[in-house]
mmCIF file of C-alpha atoms in Angstrom:
data_model
loop_
_atom_site.group_PDB
_atom_site.id
_atom_site.type_symbol
_atom_site.label_atom_id
_atom_site.label_comp_id
_atom_site.label_asym_id
_atom_site.label_seq_id
_atom_site.Cartn_x
_atom_site.Cartn_y
_atom_site.Cartn_z
ATOM 1 C CA UNK V 274 -0.084 -0.124 0.039
ATOM 2 C CA UNK V 275 3.041 2.195 0.363
ATOM 3 C CA UNK V 276 3.556 2.138 -3.349
ATOM 4 C CA UNK V 277 -0.233 3.414 -3.953
ATOM 5 C CA UNK V 278 0.572 6.637 -1.497
ATOM 6 C CA UNK V 279 3.609 7.337 -3.599
ATOM 7 C CA UNK V 280 1.294 7.204 -6.645
ATOM 8 C CA UNK V 281 -1.361 9.440 -4.867
ATOM 9 C CA UNK V 282 1.233 11.933 -3.841
ATOM 10 C CA UNK V 283 3.038 12.086 -7.409
ATOM 11 C CA UNK V 284 -0.833 12.397 -9.354
ATOM 12 C CA UNK V 285 -1.993 14.778 -6.813
ATOM 13 C CA UNK V 286 0.305 17.180 -7.257
ATOM 14 C CA UNK V 287 -0.950 18.297 -10.476
ATOM 15 C CA UNK V 288 -4.440 19.590 -11.002
ATOM 16 C CA UNK V 289 -6.672 17.665 -13.139
ATOM 17 C CA UNK V 290 -8.968 19.251 -16.114
ATOM 18 C CA UNK V 291 -12.501 19.797 -15.664
ATOM 19 C CA UNK V 292 -14.893 18.770 -18.518
ATOM 20 C CA UNK V 293 -15.277 22.617 -19.107
ATOM 21 C CA UNK V 294 -12.134 22.253 -21.246
ATOM 22 C CA UNK V 295 -13.995 20.392 -24.184
ATOM 23 C CA UNK V 296 -16.085 23.814 -24.499
ATOM 24 C CA UNK V 297 -14.961 25.080 -28.150
ATOM 25 C CA UNK V 298 -12.990 28.655 -28.314
ATOM 26 C CA UNK V 299 -13.072 30.895 -30.705
ATOM 27 C CA UNK V 300 -9.529 31.628 -32.049
ATOM 28 C CA UNK V 301 -9.242 34.209 -35.014
ATOM 29 C CA UNK V 302 -5.441 33.362 -35.109
ATOM 30 C CA UNK V 303 -3.616 30.156 -33.820
ATOM 31 C CA UNK V 304 -0.200 29.968 -33.033
ATOM 32 C CA UNK V 305 -0.391 26.189 -32.818
ATOM 33 C CA UNK V 306 -0.937 23.483 -35.050
ATOM 34 C CA UNK V 307 -4.125 22.353 -36.283
ATOM 35 C CA UNK V 308 -5.408 18.819 -35.334
ATOM 36 C CA UNK V 309 -8.419 16.909 -36.290
ATOM 37 C CA UNK V 310 -9.652 14.100 -34.009
ATOM 38 C CA UNK V 311 -12.185 11.434 -33.891
ATOM 39 C CA UNK V 312 -13.542 10.064 -30.473
ATOM 40 C CA UNK V 313 -15.873 7.313 -29.517
ATOM 41 C CA UNK V 314 -16.990 6.406 -25.884
ATOM 42 C CA UNK V 315 -19.403 4.280 -24.036
ATOM 43 C CA UNK V 316 -19.186 6.499 -20.798
ATOM 44 C CA UNK V 317 -22.372 8.468 -20.001
ATOM 45 C CA UNK V 318 -23.096 11.644 -21.101
ATOM 46 C CA UNK V 319 -23.419 14.509 -18.409
ATOM 47 C CA UNK V 320 -25.467 17.416 -19.768
ATOM 48 C CA UNK V 321 -24.530 20.130 -16.838
ATOM 49 C CA UNK V 322 -21.078 20.483 -18.008
ATOM 50 C CA UNK V 323 -21.213 18.804 -21.528
ATOM 51 C CA UNK V 324 -18.628 16.004 -20.803
ATOM 52 C CA UNK V 325 -18.756 12.270 -20.375
ATOM 53 C CA UNK V 326 -18.604 10.615 -16.702
ATOM 54 C CA UNK V 327 -17.558 7.160 -15.628
ATOM 55 C CA UNK V 328 -20.810 5.131 -15.982
ATOM 56 C CA UNK V 329 -20.842 2.467 -18.434
ATOM 57 C CA UNK V 330 -23.587 2.841 -21.155
ATOM 58 C CA UNK V 331 -24.391 0.271 -24.062
ATOM 59 C CA UNK V 332 -24.965 3.115 -26.593
ATOM 60 C CA UNK V 333 -21.990 4.473 -28.052
ATOM 61 C CA UNK V 334 -21.164 8.533 -28.270
ATOM 62 C CA UNK V 335 -19.473 9.761 -31.682
ATOM 63 C CA UNK V 336 -17.854 12.980 -31.846
ATOM 64 C CA UNK V 337 -14.963 15.139 -33.753
ATOM 65 C CA UNK V 338 -12.818 17.714 -32.338
ATOM 66 C CA UNK V 339 -10.614 20.226 -33.859
ATOM 67 C CA UNK V 340 -7.443 21.592 -31.719
ATOM 68 C CA UNK V 341 -4.957 24.152 -31.453
ATOM 69 C CA UNK V 342 -1.906 22.441 -30.386
ATOM 70 C CA UNK V 343 1.324 24.755 -29.606
ATOM 71 C CA UNK V 344 4.432 24.014 -31.489
ATOM 72 C CA UNK V 345 6.894 24.991 -29.048
ATOM 73 C CA UNK V 346 6.555 22.854 -25.770
ATOM 74 C CA UNK V 347 8.427 20.345 -23.649
ATOM 75 C CA UNK V 348 7.922 16.620 -24.817
ATOM 76 C CA UNK V 349 4.800 15.430 -23.695
ATOM 77 C CA UNK V 350 3.561 18.056 -21.601
ATOM 78 C CA UNK V 351 -0.001 19.397 -21.776
ATOM 79 C CA UNK V 352 -1.097 22.843 -20.665
ATOM 80 C CA UNK V 353 -4.728 23.081 -20.468
ATOM 81 C CA UNK V 354 -6.636 26.194 -21.809
ATOM 82 C CA UNK V 355 -7.432 28.958 -19.359
ATOM 83 C CA UNK V 356 -9.962 31.601 -19.382
ATOM 84 C CA UNK V 357 -7.827 33.680 -21.595
ATOM 85 C CA UNK V 358 -6.747 31.392 -24.136
ATOM 86 C CA UNK V 359 -2.960 31.491 -25.356
ATOM 87 C CA UNK V 360 -2.368 29.099 -28.324
ATOM 88 C CA UNK V 361 1.231 29.585 -27.956
ATOM 89 C CA UNK V 362 1.036 27.719 -24.785
ATOM 90 C CA UNK V 363 -2.349 25.890 -24.469
ATOM 91 C CA UNK V 364 -4.018 23.173 -25.840
ATOM 92 C CA UNK V 365 -7.366 24.372 -26.978
ATOM 93 C CA UNK V 366 -10.453 22.828 -28.616
ATOM 94 C CA UNK V 367 -11.688 25.114 -31.678
ATOM 95 C CA UNK V 368 -14.425 22.707 -32.888
ATOM 96 C CA UNK V 369 -16.603 19.896 -31.612
ATOM 97 C CA UNK V 370 -19.492 18.243 -33.420
ATOM 98 C CA UNK V 371 -21.373 15.190 -32.275
ATOM 99 C CA UNK V 372 -21.957 12.460 -35.249
ATOM 100 C CA UNK V 373 -23.999 9.513 -35.587
ATOM 101 C CA UNK V 374 -22.167 5.899 -36.222
ATOM 102 C CA UNK V 375 -22.353 6.322 -40.215
ATOM 103 C CA UNK V 376 -20.978 9.820 -40.511
ATOM 104 C CA UNK V 377 -18.308 8.986 -37.794
ATOM 105 C CA UNK V 378 -17.103 5.959 -39.524
ATOM 106 C CA UNK V 379 -17.243 8.090 -43.278
ATOM 107 C CA UNK V 380 -14.897 10.659 -41.545
ATOM 108 C CA UNK V 381 -12.470 8.341 -40.463
ATOM 109 C CA UNK V 382 -12.627 6.673 -44.058
ATOM 110 C CA UNK V 383 -12.044 10.165 -45.693
ATOM 111 C CA UNK V 384 -9.352 11.196 -43.605
ATOM 112 C CA UNK V 385 -6.791 8.348 -44.240
ATOM 113 C CA UNK V 386 -4.582 8.556 -46.934
ATOM 114 C CA UNK V 387 -2.991 5.322 -47.187
ATOM 115 C CA UNK V 388 -5.677 2.798 -45.794
ATOM 116 C CA UNK V 389 -4.754 3.031 -42.407
ATOM 117 C CA UNK V 390 -6.677 4.280 -39.172
ATOM 118 C CA UNK V 391 -5.445 4.447 -35.806
ATOM 119 C CA UNK V 392 -7.357 3.868 -32.518
ATOM 120 C CA UNK V 393 -6.122 4.811 -29.092
ATOM 121 C CA UNK V 394 -7.335 3.128 -26.012
ATOM 122 C CA UNK V 395 -6.272 4.784 -22.956
ATOM 123 C CA UNK V 396 -5.380 3.178 -19.364
ATOM 124 C CA UNK V 397 -6.476 3.459 -15.790
ATOM 125 C CA UNK V 398 -7.505 6.232 -13.797
ATOM 126 C CA UNK V 399 -8.198 8.664 -16.956
ATOM 127 C CA UNK V 400 -11.097 11.269 -17.253
ATOM 128 C CA UNK V 401 -12.617 11.412 -20.758
ATOM 129 C CA UNK V 402 -11.053 14.925 -21.479
ATOM 130 C CA UNK V 403 -7.417 13.793 -20.172
ATOM 131 C CA UNK V 404 -7.594 11.051 -22.680
ATOM 132 C CA UNK V 405 -8.571 13.441 -25.709
ATOM 133 C CA UNK V 406 -5.891 15.940 -24.983
ATOM 134 C CA UNK V 407 -3.404 13.121 -24.749
ATOM 135 C CA UNK V 408 -4.588 12.204 -28.118
ATOM 136 C CA UNK V 409 -4.243 15.271 -29.402
ATOM 137 C CA UNK V 410 -0.454 15.626 -28.060
ATOM 138 C CA UNK V 411 0.583 12.119 -29.740
ATOM 139 C CA UNK V 412 -1.032 13.067 -32.683
ATOM 140 C CA UNK V 413 0.921 16.169 -33.119
ATOM 141 C CA UNK V 414 4.252 14.765 -32.394
ATOM 142 C CA UNK V 415 3.484 11.846 -34.524
ATOM 143 C CA UNK V 416 2.365 13.511 -37.496
ATOM 144 C CA UNK V 417 1.948 9.988 -39.102
ATOM 145 C CA UNK V 418 -1.444 9.021 -37.349
ATOM 146 C CA UNK V 419 -4.021 9.295 -40.239
ATOM 147 C CA UNK V 420 -6.292 9.787 -38.686
ATOM 148 C CA UNK V 421 -6.226 9.530 -34.892
ATOM 149 C CA UNK V 422 -8.980 8.092 -33.215
ATOM 150 C CA UNK V 423 -9.837 7.846 -29.389
ATOM 151 C CA UNK V 424 -11.752 4.784 -27.640
ATOM 152 C CA UNK V 425 -12.627 6.173 -24.211
ATOM 153 C CA UNK V 426 -14.097 3.539 -21.816
ATOM 154 C CA UNK V 427 -15.743 4.289 -18.598
ATOM 155 C CA UNK V 428 -12.656 4.783 -16.044
ATOM 156 C CA UNK V 429 -13.950 6.182 -12.707
ATOM 157 C CA UNK V 430 -10.475 8.312 -12.857
ATOM 158 C CA UNK V 431 -9.338 7.864 -9.248
ATOM 159 C CA UNK V 432 -6.015 6.318 -7.925
ATOM 160 C CA UNK V 433 -8.038 4.116 -5.601
ATOM 161 C CA UNK V 434 -10.400 2.788 -8.170
ATOM 162 C CA UNK V 435 -7.886 0.212 -9.628
ATOM 163 C CA UNK V 436 -10.234 -2.543 -9.532
ATOM 164 C CA UNK V 437 -13.614 -0.821 -10.452
ATOM 165 C CA UNK V 438 -11.734 0.388 -13.782
ATOM 166 C CA UNK V 439 -10.491 -3.156 -14.445
ATOM 167 C CA UNK V 440 -14.389 -4.272 -14.163
ATOM 168 C CA UNK V 441 -14.951 -1.302 -16.538
ATOM 169 C CA UNK V 442 -12.418 -2.583 -19.234
ATOM 170 C CA UNK V 443 -13.880 -5.670 -19.102
ATOM 171 C CA UNK V 444 -17.518 -4.276 -19.408
ATOM 172 C CA UNK V 445 -16.187 -2.449 -22.463
ATOM 173 C CA UNK V 446 -15.085 -5.492 -24.629
ATOM 174 C CA UNK V 447 -17.924 -5.581 -26.838
ATOM 175 C CA UNK V 448 -18.183 -2.016 -27.444
ATOM 176 C CA UNK V 449 -14.512 -1.654 -28.538
ATOM 177 C CA UNK V 450 -15.145 -4.735 -30.816
ATOM 178 C CA UNK V 451 -17.860 -3.064 -32.194
ATOM 179 C CA UNK V 452 -15.885 -0.072 -33.326
ATOM 180 C CA UNK V 453 -12.975 -2.051 -34.834
ATOM 181 C CA UNK V 454 -15.524 -4.329 -36.513
ATOM 182 C CA UNK V 455 -17.410 -0.665 -38.136
ATOM 183 C CA UNK V 456 -13.609 0.299 -39.179
ATOM 184 C CA UNK V 457 -12.223 -2.782 -40.668
ATOM 185 C CA UNK V 458 -15.284 -3.391 -42.631
ATOM 186 C CA UNK V 459 -15.363 -0.180 -44.167
ATOM 187 C CA UNK V 460 -14.102 -0.214 -47.783
ATOM 188 C CA UNK V 461 -11.080 1.762 -48.086
ATOM 189 C CA UNK V 462 -9.610 1.012 -44.603
ATOM 190 C CA UNK V 463 -6.886 -1.661 -45.114
ATOM 191 C CA UNK V 464 -5.406 -1.646 -41.606
ATOM 192 C CA UNK V 465 -6.459 -0.623 -38.022
ATOM 193 C CA UNK V 466 -3.564 0.069 -35.720
ATOM 194 C CA UNK V 467 -5.012 -0.288 -32.171
ATOM 195 C CA UNK V 468 -2.785 1.417 -29.407
ATOM 196 C CA UNK V 469 -3.668 0.419 -26.077
ATOM 197 C CA UNK V 470 -1.769 1.817 -23.069
ATOM 198 C CA UNK V 471 -1.638 0.054 -19.761
ATOM 199 C CA UNK V 472 -5.163 -1.223 -18.589
ATOM 200 C CA UNK V 473 -6.363 -0.339 -22.046
ATOM 201 C CA UNK V 474 -3.544 -3.030 -23.508
ATOM 202 C CA UNK V 475 -5.839 -5.361 -21.414
ATOM 203 C CA UNK V 476 -8.958 -4.230 -22.843
ATOM 204 C CA UNK V 477 -7.491 -4.126 -26.588
ATOM 205 C CA UNK V 478 -6.338 -8.018 -25.968
ATOM 206 C CA UNK V 479 -9.815 -8.960 -24.769
ATOM 207 C CA UNK V 480 -11.444 -7.321 -27.488
ATOM 208 C CA UNK V 481 -9.296 -9.070 -30.020
ATOM 209 C CA UNK V 482 -9.666 -12.654 -28.234
ATOM 210 C CA UNK V 483 -13.366 -11.908 -28.234
ATOM 211 C CA UNK V 484 -13.174 -11.043 -32.066
ATOM 212 C CA UNK V 485 -11.636 -14.702 -32.471
ATOM 213 C CA UNK V 486 -14.030 -16.324 -30.503
ATOM 214 C CA UNK V 487 -16.876 -14.965 -32.319
ATOM 215 C CA UNK V 488 -15.531 -16.173 -35.536
ATOM 216 C CA UNK V 489 -14.375 -12.661 -36.739
ATOM 217 C CA UNK V 490 -10.928 -13.545 -38.285
ATOM 218 C CA UNK V 491 -11.359 -11.302 -41.189
ATOM 219 C CA UNK V 492 -11.700 -8.347 -38.582
ATOM 220 C CA UNK V 493 -8.487 -9.659 -36.855
ATOM 221 C CA UNK V 494 -6.358 -9.799 -39.991
ATOM 222 C CA UNK V 495 -6.721 -6.142 -40.415
ATOM 223 C CA UNK V 496 -5.584 -5.098 -36.922
ATOM 224 C CA UNK V 497 -2.071 -4.346 -35.949
ATOM 225 C CA UNK V 498 -2.235 -4.320 -32.212
ATOM 226 C CA UNK V 499 0.692 -2.242 -30.331
ATOM 227 C CA UNK V 500 0.414 -2.610 -26.393
ATOM 228 C CA UNK V 501 2.370 0.114 -24.512
ATOM 229 C CA UNK V 502 3.127 -0.925 -20.630
ATOM 230 C CA UNK V 503 0.583 -3.345 -20.577
ATOM 231 C CA UNK V 504 -0.903 -4.139 -17.559
ATOM 232 C CA UNK V 505 -1.778 -7.838 -17.969
ATOM 233 C CA UNK V 506 -0.848 -10.573 -16.080
ATOM 234 C CA UNK V 507 1.811 -12.790 -17.711
ATOM 235 C CA UNK V 508 -0.247 -16.208 -17.334
ATOM 236 C CA UNK V 509 -3.452 -14.178 -18.373
ATOM 237 C CA UNK V 510 -1.495 -12.655 -21.551
ATOM 238 C CA UNK V 511 -0.270 -16.207 -22.489
ATOM 239 C CA UNK V 512 -3.821 -17.534 -22.083
ATOM 240 C CA UNK V 513 -5.238 -14.708 -24.337
ATOM 241 C CA UNK V 514 -2.674 -15.370 -26.934
ATOM 242 C CA UNK V 515 -3.762 -19.061 -27.084
ATOM 243 C CA UNK V 516 -7.208 -18.058 -27.730
ATOM 244 C CA UNK V 517 -6.329 -15.456 -30.353
ATOM 245 C CA UNK V 518 -4.061 -17.666 -32.158
ATOM 246 C CA UNK V 519 -1.423 -16.458 -34.809
ATOM 247 C CA UNK V 520 -2.415 -12.911 -35.812
ATOM 248 C CA UNK V 521 -1.479 -11.757 -39.251
ATOM 249 C CA UNK V 522 0.121 -8.762 -38.280
ATOM 250 C CA UNK V 523 2.314 -9.568 -35.300
ATOM 251 C CA UNK V 524 1.341 -7.965 -31.735
ATOM 252 C CA UNK V 525 3.975 -5.374 -30.751
ATOM 253 C CA UNK V 526 4.886 -4.816 -27.074
ATOM 254 C CA UNK V 527 6.493 -1.611 -25.531
ATOM 255 C CA UNK V 528 8.130 -2.410 -22.261
ATOM 256 C CA UNK V 529 10.208 -0.934 -19.537
ATOM 257 C CA UNK V 530 11.235 -3.010 -16.363
ATOM 258 C CA UNK V 531 11.549 0.256 -14.474
ATOM 259 C CA UNK V 532 7.631 0.818 -14.559
ATOM 260 C CA UNK V 533 7.013 1.610 -10.936
ATOM 261 C CA UNK V 534 3.527 1.664 -11.893
ATOM 262 C CA UNK V 535 3.306 -1.737 -12.908
ATOM 263 C CA UNK V 536 5.001 -2.624 -9.542
ATOM 264 C CA UNK V 537 1.943 -1.378 -7.884
ATOM 265 C CA UNK V 538 -0.340 -3.573 -9.992
ATOM 266 C CA UNK V 539 1.837 -6.430 -9.543
ATOM 267 C CA UNK V 540 1.743 -6.073 -5.733
ATOM 268 C CA UNK V 541 -2.389 -5.736 -6.067
ATOM 269 C CA UNK V 542 -2.076 -9.171 -8.108
ATOM 270 C CA UNK V 543 -0.135 -10.914 -5.315
ATOM 271 C CA UNK V 544 3.145 -10.157 -6.644
ATOM 272 C CA UNK V 545 2.368 -11.288 -10.256
ATOM 273 C CA UNK V 546 4.487 -10.012 -13.032
ATOM 274 C CA UNK V 547 3.183 -7.779 -15.452
ATOM 275 C CA UNK V 548 3.769 -7.869 -19.239
ATOM 276 C CA UNK V 549 4.775 -4.639 -19.519
ATOM 277 C CA UNK V 550 7.885 -4.798 -17.005
ATOM 278 C CA UNK V 551 9.503 -7.617 -19.335
ATOM 279 C CA UNK V 552 13.168 -7.660 -19.269
ATOM 280 C CA UNK V 553 13.916 -7.927 -23.058
ATOM 281 C CA UNK V 554 17.443 -9.361 -22.315
ATOM 282 C CA UNK V 555 15.978 -12.558 -20.668
ATOM 283 C CA UNK V 556 16.663 -15.555 -22.755
ATOM 284 C CA UNK V 557 13.119 -16.774 -21.722
ATOM 285 C CA UNK V 558 11.401 -13.620 -22.964
ATOM 286 C CA UNK V 559 13.036 -14.107 -26.547
ATOM 287 C CA UNK V 560 11.641 -17.839 -26.692
ATOM 288 C CA UNK V 561 8.260 -16.719 -25.522
ATOM 289 C CA UNK V 562 8.339 -13.940 -28.363
ATOM 290 C CA UNK V 563 9.148 -16.619 -30.495
ATOM 291 C CA UNK V 564 6.537 -18.903 -29.914
ATOM 292 C CA UNK V 565 4.095 -16.282 -29.952
ATOM 293 C CA UNK V 566 5.260 -14.477 -32.779
ATOM 294 C CA UNK V 567 5.367 -11.212 -30.819
ATOM 295 C CA UNK V 568 7.544 -8.122 -31.183
ATOM 296 C CA UNK V 569 8.998 -6.688 -28.114
ATOM 297 C CA UNK V 570 10.645 -3.085 -27.775
ATOM 298 C CA UNK V 571 12.437 -1.935 -24.800
ATOM 299 C CA UNK V 572 11.357 1.845 -24.336
ATOM 300 C CA UNK V 573 13.207 2.395 -20.914
ATOM 301 C CA UNK V 574 15.616 5.215 -22.072
ATOM 302 C CA UNK V 575 12.289 7.245 -23.019
ATOM 303 C CA UNK V 576 11.809 9.891 -20.677
ATOM 304 C CA UNK V 577 8.560 9.677 -18.726
ATOM 305 C CA UNK V 578 6.732 12.846 -17.208
ATOM 306 C CA UNK V 579 4.816 11.160 -14.429
ATOM 307 C CA UNK V 580 7.513 10.432 -12.030
ATOM 308 C CA UNK V 581 6.618 6.468 -12.141
ATOM 309 C CA UNK V 582 7.753 5.852 -15.587
ATOM 310 C CA UNK V 583 4.150 4.688 -16.970
ATOM 311 C CA UNK V 584 3.576 7.452 -19.628
ATOM 312 C CA UNK V 585 6.719 6.993 -21.771
ATOM 313 C CA UNK V 586 4.266 5.719 -24.374
ATOM 314 C CA UNK V 587 3.209 9.495 -24.989
ATOM 315 C CA UNK V 588 6.993 10.930 -25.304
ATOM 316 C CA UNK V 589 7.448 7.980 -27.867
ATOM 317 C CA UNK V 590 5.014 9.369 -30.343
ATOM 318 C CA UNK V 591 7.681 11.846 -32.137
ATOM 319 C CA UNK V 592 9.579 8.746 -32.679
ATOM 320 C CA UNK V 593 6.711 7.384 -34.622
ATOM 321 C CA UNK V 594 8.708 7.124 -37.918
ATOM 322 C CA UNK V 595 11.463 4.991 -36.590
ATOM 323 C CA UNK V 596 9.333 2.503 -34.939
ATOM 324 C CA UNK V 597 7.323 2.417 -38.181
ATOM 325 C CA UNK V 598 10.316 1.805 -40.150
ATOM 326 C CA UNK V 599 11.421 -1.379 -37.474
ATOM 327 C CA UNK V 600 7.620 -2.655 -37.776
ATOM 328 C CA UNK V 601 7.597 -2.529 -41.636
ATOM 329 C CA UNK V 602 11.071 -4.387 -41.642
ATOM 330 C CA UNK V 603 9.603 -7.233 -39.463
ATOM 331 C CA UNK V 604 6.612 -7.826 -41.478
ATOM 332 C CA UNK V 605 8.359 -7.878 -44.596
ATOM 333 C CA UNK V 606 10.965 -10.488 -43.395
ATOM 334 C CA UNK V 607 8.058 -12.278 -41.640
ATOM 335 C CA UNK V 608 9.665 -12.488 -38.258
ATOM 336 C CA UNK V 609 9.235 -11.386 -34.541
ATOM 337 C CA UNK V 610 11.934 -8.985 -33.617
ATOM 338 C CA UNK V 611 13.427 -7.809 -30.131
ATOM 339 C CA UNK V 612 14.801 -4.367 -30.087
ATOM 340 C CA UNK V 613 16.070 -1.555 -27.738
ATOM 341 C CA UNK V 614 15.263 2.118 -28.198
ATOM 342 C CA UNK V 615 17.771 4.471 -27.562
ATOM 343 C CA UNK V 616 15.842 7.837 -27.181
ATOM 344 C CA UNK V 617 18.858 10.039 -27.519
ATOM 345 C CA UNK V 618 19.701 8.769 -30.973
ATOM 346 C CA UNK V 619 16.000 7.660 -32.064
ATOM 347 C CA UNK V 620 18.146 4.246 -32.899
ATOM 348 C CA UNK V 621 16.830 0.911 -32.643
ATOM 349 C CA UNK V 622 19.157 -2.034 -31.635
ATOM 350 C CA UNK V 623 18.612 -5.643 -31.627
ATOM 351 C CA UNK V 624 20.085 -7.643 -28.722
ATOM 352 C CA UNK V 625 18.983 -10.928 -30.466
ATOM 353 C CA UNK V 626 16.717 -11.013 -33.519
ATOM 354 C CA UNK V 627 13.706 -13.820 -33.591
ATOM 355 C CA UNK V 628 13.165 -16.423 -36.295
ATOM 356 C CA UNK V 629 9.701 -17.048 -37.723
ATOM 357 C CA UNK V 630 7.725 -19.291 -35.499
ATOM 358 C CA UNK V 631 6.921 -22.652 -37.432
ATOM 359 C CA UNK V 632 3.313 -21.990 -36.713
ATOM 360 C CA UNK V 633 3.428 -18.754 -39.109
ATOM 361 C CA UNK V 634 5.018 -20.259 -41.820
#
C-alpha cells in the first residue's frame, strides 16, 4: 500500500482538467498546429457540463474535435486551456461536433491517405478529457497518424479505483469490438492500428480475443495491435494469446522493466509479474516471443513525465517514424523482433533477432 501512497502523492500534485475544457474556444489566429480528432466512448453523458462521466452505457457516443496544439512545448507536456486562451502555450479545442455512427465511420475513411486508421485506448485512472488531450498531443508529435481516433472507456479516474477500472475495461469489450469491426469492414480501410496503454492494453487484447471467439478472423487480419506498458498478468496474457492464435500482423509490446506503476499492479495482483515490465534481455522472454510471434521493444530510455515511468508512450510518439520503419522491416521479413530503443539517438538496436515461428510459416 506504500506504493499506492506514492502514486497518490505524485498524481495529486497536478491539477486535473474539468469537463469545461471540452467547450470550443473561438480563435481568430492560432500560433499552434491544427489537429483533427475522432472520438468514441461508452461513457455516460453529463449534460450539466457537456462532458462524459464514469458510468458504462451500451450506446456509443461519436464526436469529432478540432484542436490548436502549441508548437513549442516540452516533450509530452500538456497545458490545458485557461480563461484567456493562449495558443502559444495551451492545448485548445476550437471545434466539436456530435456525429452518428455512419457519419463518424465515413469521416475516418475520408481522412486516411494510405488505408490506415489508428485507435488509441487509454489506461487506468483517465478522465475522458485527459485521454482526448493526450491523443491530441500524440497525434501532433507523431504527424503520421491518419486519422487519430480515441476510444474512451468509463474509467472512474481515481487512484483507488483500480479494481473498478478493471471491471469497466472488461465491460467495454463488446463496444471496442464493435468500433474495430465497423472500421475494418469499411471499404478503403486496409489496416487498423490499435494502440492500448496500460489497462487499455488489457481491454485491447480482450477485444481481440472476443473477435476470435466470435469467428471474426477477417477483422483480426486487419488489426495491428500495439501495447504500451500493458497491465496484463503474464499467465493471463499467455492464455489470451492461445485463444487468439497467430495474428497476420504480429503484436508489438512496448516494455520497460523500470515501470513503477506496474510494480504497484503486481503488488495488487499477489506479486505476479506484468507483461509491461518484461526484461528484453531475458532468454526466456526471447523464447516466449518466438513462440507467440510477438515483437518486443524496450523503451526504458524514453523520458517519462509522471515520476513513475508509466507514461513513456506519450513521449514516444515523436519517434513514430523510426518505430514504423522497424515494424515494416519485421513484417517484410516475416519474423518477430526484439529491439532496444535509444531515445537519445532515435536508433533501434537488437540484442537478438527472433526467427519466424513454425506456426506462422
